[in-house]
Amino acid sequence: MYLVFTTNYFPWLTIIVVFPIAAGSLIFFFPHRGNKVTRGYTIYICVLELLLMTYAFCYHFQLDDPLIQLAEDYNWINFFFFIMWELELIPVYLLLSMWGGKKRLYSATKFILYTAAGSVFLLIGVLGIGLYGSNEPTLNLETLANQSYPVALEIIFYIGFFYCFCCQIGLLVLHFFFLAGTSYDRIRLGYLDEMGGLAIPIPKIFTIFSILSMASLALPGMSGFVAELIVFFGIITSQKYFLMSKILITFVMAIGMILTPIYSLSMSRQMFYGYKLFNPQNSYFF
C-alpha cells in the first residue's frame, strides 16, 4: 500500500467520504420523533462536511503544483471499487423482492443471477488482461494498451466485455427488462400513446425525469456531456487509429448523439405534456 496525498499522512479524502456515510447510518437508531429531528441532524452533518471539504481544499491544495493533488491511492482501491459496484445489487434485490409484482421473488432472483453472470465475465476479463504475459500484474490502461495479445485471446476478451456491458446498460435482447412499477401502479398504463398530461398530477416526478433526461442526452453541464467529451477527445488524439477509422467511429457516435435527444424528448413529451389528466389522488407519488 502507498499513499499519494499527505498532510502529516492524514487521510482527508477518506474522512470526507466516510463521514457522511457513518453519520447517515446513525439515523436508523434515532427515536421516532418526526422528520424535524432527522432534518436538523442532516443539515448539521452537511455543514460539517462542507467545512471539512473547504478546509482540505483551501489549506492543502497548491495552485502552482501541476501534479494530481488531494488523492489517496492504495493498491486495493481498484478491487474495492468493483466490490462496491456489485454490492449495489443488494438494495435492487430487496426493492424487487419486497415491492414487486406477483412473481417478485422469481424476478428478483433471475435479475441478480443474470447480472452477476455479467459481472463474472467482467472480472475474468479484467484479471486476464492484467495478468497475461507480464511478470508484474498491472491495471494501468496505458501499459495494457501497448501490450500485444493473441488474436484469439482478444476475441475472447471482447466477447466477455461485450456481454458484461450489455447486461449492465440494459441493451435490448441481452437484458431482462422490468416494467416501470411506480408509474404502472399509479396510472395502470404501459404504452406511451395512452399517456399524457402527467406533469400536472405528478410535478416532482416530472422535474426529476426531465433532469435525468437532459443528463442522458449529454446536455452541457451534465455528467453525460463530460463523458462524451472525454470519449471524443480520446479518439481524436489517439495514435492507435487511422484517419478513416477515426472518421467512421466519430460518425457512428454522432448518429447516437442525434437519436438520443430525439427519442428522449419525444418520450418526455408523450408522457408529461398534453391534456390527458388522471386522478391526482391515484397518481400521487410523493
Tab-separated table of C-alpha atoms in Angstrom, residues 56-237:
chain	number	residue	atom	x	y	z
A	56	ALA	CA	-8.930	20.364	2.869
A	57	PHE	CA	-9.005	22.283	-0.408
A	58	CYS	CA	-8.123	25.712	0.974
A	59	TYR	CA	-5.182	24.712	3.161
A	60	HIS	CA	-3.787	21.625	1.403
A	61	PHE	CA	-4.258	22.308	-2.317
A	62	GLN	CA	-1.332	24.006	-4.057
A	63	LEU	CA	-2.421	26.014	-7.103
A	64	ASP	CA	1.119	26.120	-8.502
A	65	ASP	CA	1.530	22.337	-8.385
A	66	PRO	CA	0.660	20.732	-11.776
A	67	LEU	CA	0.539	17.206	-10.334
A	68	ILE	CA	-2.542	15.436	-9.042
A	69	GLN	CA	-3.279	16.524	-5.507
A	70	LEU	CA	-5.662	15.571	-2.726
A	71	ALA	CA	-5.630	11.935	-3.763
A	72	GLU	CA	-5.295	8.759	-1.757
A	73	ASP	CA	-4.091	5.852	-3.848
A	74	TYR	CA	-3.982	2.356	-2.406
A	75	ASN	CA	-3.374	-0.857	-4.325
A	76	TRP	CA	-6.666	-2.344	-3.165
A	77	ILE	CA	-8.869	0.590	-4.235
A	78	ASN	CA	-9.481	-0.763	-7.760
A	79	PHE	CA	-10.720	-4.111	-6.462
A	80	PHE	CA	-12.710	-2.398	-3.720
A	81	PHE	CA	-14.426	-0.301	-6.404
A	82	PHE	CA	-15.504	-3.493	-8.181
A	83	ILE	CA	-16.833	-4.999	-4.948
A	84	MET	CA	-18.848	-1.883	-4.080
A	85	TRP	CA	-20.234	-1.783	-7.610
A	86	GLU	CA	-21.590	-5.301	-7.156
A	87	LEU	CA	-22.943	-4.634	-3.668
A	88	GLU	CA	-25.379	-2.150	-5.160
A	89	LEU	CA	-27.341	-5.162	-6.402
A	90	ILE	CA	-28.415	-5.891	-2.816
A	91	PRO	CA	-30.825	-2.920	-2.483
A	92	VAL	CA	-32.098	-3.618	-6.011
A	93	TYR	CA	-32.886	-7.187	-4.997
A	94	LEU	CA	-34.670	-6.005	-1.846
A	95	LEU	CA	-36.749	-3.489	-3.800
A	96	LEU	CA	-37.811	-6.109	-6.331
A	97	SER	CA	-38.481	-8.894	-3.831
A	98	MET	CA	-40.436	-6.724	-1.372
A	99	TRP	CA	-42.391	-4.364	-3.642
A	100	GLY	CA	-42.545	-6.261	-6.903
A	101	GLY	CA	-45.484	-7.947	-8.576
A	102	LYS	CA	-46.881	-11.445	-8.175
A	103	LYS	CA	-43.635	-13.169	-9.209
A	104	ARG	CA	-41.360	-10.729	-7.432
A	105	LEU	CA	-39.097	-13.337	-5.803
A	106	TYR	CA	-38.632	-15.166	-9.092
A	107	SER	CA	-37.959	-11.940	-10.969
A	108	ALA	CA	-35.541	-10.608	-8.347
A	109	THR	CA	-33.564	-13.866	-8.244
A	110	LYS	CA	-33.454	-14.055	-12.024
A	111	PHE	CA	-32.257	-10.464	-12.255
A	112	ILE	CA	-29.491	-10.984	-9.680
A	113	LEU	CA	-28.222	-14.184	-11.305
A	114	TYR	CA	-28.257	-12.649	-14.766
A	115	THR	CA	-26.441	-9.502	-13.672
A	116	ALA	CA	-23.959	-11.467	-11.558
A	117	ALA	CA	-23.119	-13.601	-14.595
A	118	GLY	CA	-22.181	-10.443	-16.483
A	119	SER	CA	-20.060	-9.293	-13.554
A	120	VAL	CA	-18.182	-12.597	-13.555
A	121	PHE	CA	-17.280	-12.093	-17.221
A	122	LEU	CA	-16.073	-8.587	-16.386
A	123	LEU	CA	-13.900	-9.808	-13.515
A	124	ILE	CA	-12.405	-12.634	-15.592
A	125	GLY	CA	-11.678	-10.274	-18.485
A	126	VAL	CA	-10.006	-7.638	-16.309
A	127	LEU	CA	-7.894	-10.190	-14.450
A	128	GLY	CA	-6.967	-11.898	-17.713
A	129	ILE	CA	-5.796	-8.654	-19.311
A	130	GLY	CA	-3.875	-7.607	-16.221
A	131	LEU	CA	-2.179	-10.951	-15.595
A	132	TYR	CA	-1.424	-12.118	-19.138
A	133	GLY	CA	2.175	-12.066	-20.338
A	134	SER	CA	3.548	-9.914	-17.549
A	135	ASN	CA	5.776	-10.696	-14.614
A	136	GLU	CA	4.287	-7.751	-12.736
A	137	PRO	CA	0.454	-7.600	-12.897
A	138	THR	CA	-0.926	-4.174	-13.690
A	139	LEU	CA	-4.234	-2.480	-14.493
A	140	ASN	CA	-2.636	0.635	-15.972
A	141	LEU	CA	-4.578	1.340	-19.178
A	142	GLU	CA	-1.619	2.912	-20.968
A	143	THR	CA	0.565	-0.107	-20.248
A	144	LEU	CA	-2.150	-2.571	-21.255
A	145	ALA	CA	-2.878	-0.685	-24.492
A	146	ASN	CA	0.750	-1.048	-25.596
A	147	GLN	CA	0.847	-4.752	-24.789
A	148	SER	CA	0.282	-7.339	-27.522
A	149	TYR	CA	-2.200	-10.205	-27.128
A	150	PRO	CA	-3.008	-13.204	-29.334
A	151	VAL	CA	-5.932	-12.596	-31.680
A	152	ALA	CA	-7.938	-15.478	-30.223
A	153	LEU	CA	-7.478	-14.119	-26.705
A	154	GLU	CA	-8.533	-10.624	-27.801
A	155	ILE	CA	-11.725	-12.056	-29.314
A	156	ILE	CA	-12.498	-13.946	-26.096
A	157	PHE	CA	-11.932	-10.829	-24.004
A	158	TYR	CA	-14.077	-8.772	-26.361
A	159	ILE	CA	-16.988	-11.225	-26.153
A	160	GLY	CA	-16.759	-11.272	-22.356
A	161	PHE	CA	-16.686	-7.475	-22.038
A	162	PHE	CA	-19.454	-7.083	-24.610
A	163	TYR	CA	-21.757	-9.476	-22.758
A	164	CYS	CA	-20.995	-7.803	-19.431
A	165	PHE	CA	-21.643	-4.258	-20.631
A	166	CYS	CA	-24.818	-5.341	-22.411
A	167	CYS	CA	-26.085	-6.683	-19.080
A	168	GLN	CA	-25.091	-3.551	-17.186
A	169	ILE	CA	-26.590	-0.974	-19.571
A	170	GLY	CA	-29.731	-2.963	-20.339
A	171	LEU	CA	-29.161	-3.493	-24.063
A	172	LEU	CA	-32.188	-4.829	-25.902
A	173	VAL	CA	-32.435	-8.629	-26.246
A	174	LEU	CA	-29.472	-9.235	-23.923
A	175	HIS	CA	-31.209	-7.983	-20.785
A	176	PHE	CA	-34.390	-8.759	-18.857
A	177	PHE	CA	-36.477	-5.625	-18.560
A	178	PHE	CA	-38.735	-4.744	-15.655
A	179	LEU	CA	-41.789	-2.603	-16.047
A	180	ALA	CA	-41.746	0.843	-14.521
A	181	GLY	CA	-43.646	-0.378	-11.486
A	182	THR	CA	-44.205	3.020	-9.867
A	183	SER	CA	-45.833	4.557	-12.925
A	184	TYR	CA	-47.871	1.479	-13.799
A	185	ASP	CA	-49.122	1.089	-10.233
A	186	ARG	CA	-50.476	4.667	-10.248
A	187	ILE	CA	-51.882	5.106	-13.731
A	188	ARG	CA	-52.330	1.493	-14.925
A	189	LEU	CA	-50.919	2.327	-18.333
A	190	GLY	CA	-47.888	0.874	-20.055
A	191	TYR	CA	-47.906	2.491	-23.507
A	192	LEU	CA	-46.717	6.000	-24.310
A	193	ASP	CA	-49.564	6.743	-26.711
A	194	GLU	CA	-52.027	6.253	-23.828
A	195	MET	CA	-50.258	8.728	-21.543
A	196	GLY	CA	-50.155	12.492	-21.446
A	197	GLY	CA	-50.502	15.385	-19.045
A	198	LEU	CA	-48.678	13.658	-16.187
A	199	ALA	CA	-46.752	16.823	-15.346
A	200	ILE	CA	-49.834	18.256	-13.613
A	201	PRO	CA	-50.643	15.475	-11.090
A	202	ILE	CA	-47.005	14.436	-10.507
A	203	PRO	CA	-44.841	17.577	-10.891
A	204	LYS	CA	-41.958	16.245	-8.782
A	205	ILE	CA	-41.564	13.130	-10.906
A	206	PHE	CA	-41.781	15.338	-13.994
A	207	THR	CA	-38.924	17.517	-12.702
A	208	ILE	CA	-36.698	14.567	-11.796
A	209	PHE	CA	-37.420	12.792	-15.085
A	210	SER	CA	-36.631	15.930	-17.081
A	211	ILE	CA	-33.294	16.446	-15.316
A	212	LEU	CA	-32.272	12.824	-15.842
A	213	SER	CA	-33.329	13.003	-19.487
A	214	MET	CA	-31.146	16.054	-20.024
A	215	ALA	CA	-28.222	14.228	-18.408
A	216	SER	CA	-28.854	11.168	-20.580
A	217	LEU	CA	-28.701	13.167	-23.805
A	218	ALA	CA	-25.419	14.783	-22.663
A	219	LEU	CA	-26.580	18.347	-22.165
A	220	PRO	CA	-23.603	20.650	-21.430
A	221	GLY	CA	-23.156	20.913	-17.686
A	222	MET	CA	-24.423	17.388	-17.062
A	223	SER	CA	-22.353	14.269	-16.402
A	224	GLY	CA	-23.136	12.746	-19.791
A	225	PHE	CA	-21.587	15.708	-21.583
A	226	VAL	CA	-18.278	15.233	-19.774
A	227	ALA	CA	-18.261	11.515	-20.627
A	228	GLU	CA	-18.922	12.130	-24.325
A	229	LEU	CA	-16.338	14.907	-24.454
A	230	ILE	CA	-13.677	12.619	-22.980
A	231	VAL	CA	-14.508	9.839	-25.460
A	232	PHE	CA	-14.420	12.171	-28.463
A	233	PHE	CA	-11.187	13.777	-27.339
A	234	GLY	CA	-9.607	10.377	-26.709
A	235	ILE	CA	-10.472	9.093	-30.187
A	236	ILE	CA	-9.316	12.240	-31.966
A	237	THR	CA	-5.973	12.398	-30.155
